[in-house]
DNA sequence: CTAATCTTGTGAAATGATTCACAAGCCCCG
DNA sequence: CGGGGCTTGTGAATCATTTCACAAGATTAG
């Protein structure tokens, strides 16, 4: 498959949200123009995004809402369950562990780890926090598709190295630090402080 | 000023992190090549990014670490204090309110609001959670540059409307929903579920 | 059945971002 | 003080993404 731009994948994911909303409202079909309006883009962009993966619409009618939703879920890899492990059960890690929106999308948090004895053994929505020293040995059995990292910045790289060595291929990092990963491992970062700074720039430059 | 790409602003913000790290280590100068290595980009990219704002380096030597850091802070609008109000003091809102990294960057959380009587009156690191019904009246005096929204998705748009009406120009939204804002108001969203889905796609398509 | 109306799918054009490549400036050594 | 070695700053070239524009298929009304 030809390489798909991240911007396209991001929009597909948004289209899916809108489609699921429309599905609940009972809509049967939707046009690229409607999707564009909901998503703040243009109808040509919507059609181009979809065209990378095939042609799912009917000229004159638009797209079948349930069929397109299913197809996008398939494209994004959301038709399966994803096993997720959280490392770092502090404020961010605990929020992630308890977030219901993940489970709705079949991202199942199967374990959480921390280094702090005060946290180990506590329960987050039924997930008992384990000692990070057992992480490496546990990973074999847990076999997570994705690991979320919510530890302090200086602890993040060692965790990456450990989970990558155990065969984990996907990492979502919340620590504000750059991470090195071996080939074949995908790491993405959510950096809230960075987003604030980009916002500060936008407000400052807008004068 | 000519329009600057978001990708450029994002990189500038990262360069600043590295510069501050180097500054602590006592480095006096740094080359575009060093910055590129730290940031996972190319030296040409670094120089191009900086060139939009002027020329700060010395041929043959590189950039003065403290001078460049200061200049980037100035560009990003980080030389001032930013007053920040948080709406929604749930798990995410509480994590944000207690995060020390924001204060280090002079993003000062001056108030937090919630709708839940059980939360109102509780204290988050010295910030007492207030009743959201007083938000509109309070905003005048609080005069925040930025509002962080951490309420459930269906509550987000009304909050946006209210704070925008009160004159707030910058919003960072954590709810997984599209938001409409009047002209002149900048809204950015941090959507963790979306990031997970993009990661799922990358893992699925990499086969 | 025909005409008018929609809406998709997609090459081609336009716009935007990154990479290349190198002249020019600066430093340091001898 | 001259030459070699670095490193910046920046047009030009390349690569990527978005927008345009329209033929072609589908639907609806009469
Ligand atoms: N709180 C926020 O709103 C916020 C915002 C932006 C970024 N962040 C970043 O997110 C990360 C987590 O932030 P937080 O506020 O949850 O911090 P926190 O201190 O509440 O939680 C971090 C947790 O990681 C644990 N930990 C430390 N080393 C570990 C290791 N080696 N293995 C396992 N667990 C370990 C600690 O015991 C702690 O419980 C940090 O990198 C922070 O910079 C947080
Ligand atoms: N927890 C996570 O890890 C996570 C991950 C991704 C996205 N999110 C999103 O972030 C947002 C917050 O999530 P959370 O986990 O903190 O939820 P939460 O339920 O813990 O917190 C939401 C808070 O908002 C308050 N609230 C509701 N309506 C309000 C109003 N009108 N004004 C003021 N406060 C109001 C509630 O009382 C509650 O305390 C949600 O939109 C959620 O979808 C959370």
Coordinates of C-alpha atoms in Angstrom, one line a residue, chain A residues 7-143:
Chain A
X7 CA -3.2 14.2 8.0
X8 CA -5.4 11.8 6.0
X9 CA -5.4 9.2 8.8
X10 CA -6.3 11.9 11.3
X11 CA -9.2 13.0 9.2
X12 CA -10.5 9.5 8.6
X13 CA -10.6 9.0 12.4
X14 CA -12.7 12.2 12.7
X15 CA -15.0 11.1 9.9
X16 CA -15.6 7.9 11.8
X17 CA -16.7 9.9 14.9
X18 CA -19.2 11.8 12.8
X19 CA -20.4 8.7 11.1
X20 CA -21.0 7.0 14.4
X21 CA -22.9 10.0 15.6
X22 CA -25.0 10.0 12.4
X23 CA -25.5 6.3 12.7
X24 CA -27.1 6.7 16.1
X25 CA -29.4 9.4 14.7
X26 CA -30.5 6.8 12.1
X27 CA -29.0 8.5 9.0
X28 CA -28.6 6.0 6.1
X29 CA -26.5 8.0 3.8
X30 CA -24.2 11.0 4.0
X31 CA -22.5 13.0 1.3
X32 CA -18.9 14.1 1.2
X33 CA -20.2 17.6 1.6
X34 CA -22.0 16.8 4.8
X35 CA -18.9 15.1 6.2
X36 CA -16.8 18.0 5.2
X37 CA -19.1 20.4 7.0
X38 CA -19.0 18.4 10.2
X39 CA -15.2 18.0 10.0
X40 CA -14.3 21.5 9.0
X41 CA -12.8 20.5 5.7
X42 CA -13.9 20.4 2.0
X43 CA -15.8 17.8 0.1
X44 CA -13.0 17.3 -2.3
X45 CA -10.7 16.5 0.6
X46 CA -13.1 14.0 2.0
X47 CA -13.4 12.2 -1.3
X48 CA -9.6 12.3 -1.9
X49 CA -9.0 10.8 1.6
X50 CA -11.4 8.0 0.9
X51 CA -10.1 7.4 -2.6
X52 CA -6.8 6.2 -1.3
X53 CA -8.5 3.1 0.0
X54 CA -11.1 2.5 -2.7
X55 CA -14.4 3.8 -3.8
X56 CA -17.2 3.3 -1.3
X57 CA -19.8 5.8 -2.4
X58 CA -22.6 5.9 -4.9
X59 CA -22.8 8.8 -7.4
X60 CA -25.9 10.9 -6.8
X61 CA -26.5 9.4 -3.4
X62 CA -23.4 9.6 -1.2
X63 CA -22.1 7.1 1.2
X64 CA -23.9 4.5 3.2
X65 CA -23.3 5.6 6.8
X66 CA -22.9 2.1 8.4
X67 CA -20.9 0.7 5.5
X68 CA -18.5 3.6 5.4
X69 CA -18.1 3.5 9.2
X70 CA -17.3 -0.2 9.0
X71 CA -14.9 0.4 6.2
X72 CA -13.0 3.2 8.0
X73 CA -12.8 1.1 11.2
X74 CA -11.3 -1.7 9.1
X75 CA -8.8 0.7 7.5
X76 CA -7.8 2.1 10.9
X77 CA -7.4 -1.3 12.4
X78 CA -10.3 -0.8 14.9
X79 CA -12.2 -4.0 14.0
X80 CA -10.0 -5.9 16.5
X81 CA -9.4 -5.6 20.2
X82 CA -6.2 -3.8 21.2
X83 CA -4.6 -4.9 24.5
X84 CA -3.1 -1.8 26.2
X85 CA -0.7 -1.7 29.1
X86 CA -0.1 1.6 31.0
X87 CA 3.2 2.3 32.6
X88 CA 3.1 5.1 35.2
X89 CA 0.0 5.2 37.3
X90 CA 0.2 8.8 38.4
X91 CA -2.3 11.5 37.6
X92 CA -2.2 11.0 33.8
X93 CA -1.8 7.3 34.0
X94 CA -4.7 6.9 36.4
X95 CA -6.9 9.2 34.2
X96 CA -6.1 7.0 31.2
X97 CA -6.7 3.8 33.0
X98 CA -10.2 5.0 34.1
X99 CA -11.2 6.5 30.8
X100 CA -14.3 4.8 29.5
X101 CA -13.9 6.1 25.9
X102 CA -11.0 3.8 25.3
X103 CA -12.9 0.7 26.1
X104 CA -15.8 1.8 23.9
X105 CA -13.3 1.7 21.0
X106 CA -12.0 -1.7 22.1
X107 CA -8.7 -0.4 23.5
X108 CA -8.7 -2.6 26.6
X109 CA -6.4 -1.7 29.4
X110 CA -5.1 -5.0 30.7
X111 CA -2.6 -3.8 33.2
X112 CA -1.0 -0.8 34.8
X113 CA 2.5 -0.4 36.4
X114 CA 4.1 2.0 38.8
X115 CA 7.4 2.3 40.7
X116 CA 5.9 3.9 43.8
X117 CA 5.2 1.4 46.7
X118 CA 2.3 3.7 47.8
X119 CA 0.6 3.2 44.4
X120 CA 1.4 -0.5 43.8
X121 CA -1.6 -2.6 44.8
X122 CA -4.1 0.1 44.6
X123 CA -7.0 -0.4 42.2
X124 CA -8.0 1.8 39.2
X125 CA -11.4 0.9 38.0
X126 CA -10.7 -2.8 38.7
X127 CA -7.1 -2.7 37.3
X128 CA -4.7 -3.4 40.2
X129 CA -1.5 -1.4 39.8
X130 CA 1.5 -3.7 39.6
X131 CA 5.2 -3.2 40.5
X132 CA 7.2 -2.1 37.4
X133 CA 9.9 -4.5 38.3
X134 CA 7.7 -7.3 37.1
X135 CA 6.9 -5.5 33.8
X136 CA 9.5 -7.2 31.6
X137 CA 8.5 -10.7 32.8
X138 CA 4.8 -10.0 32.5
X139 CA 4.8 -8.6 29.0
X140 CA 5.1 -12.0 27.4
X141 CA 1.8 -13.1 28.8
X142 CA 0.1 -9.7 28.6
X143 CA 1.1 -9.4 25.0

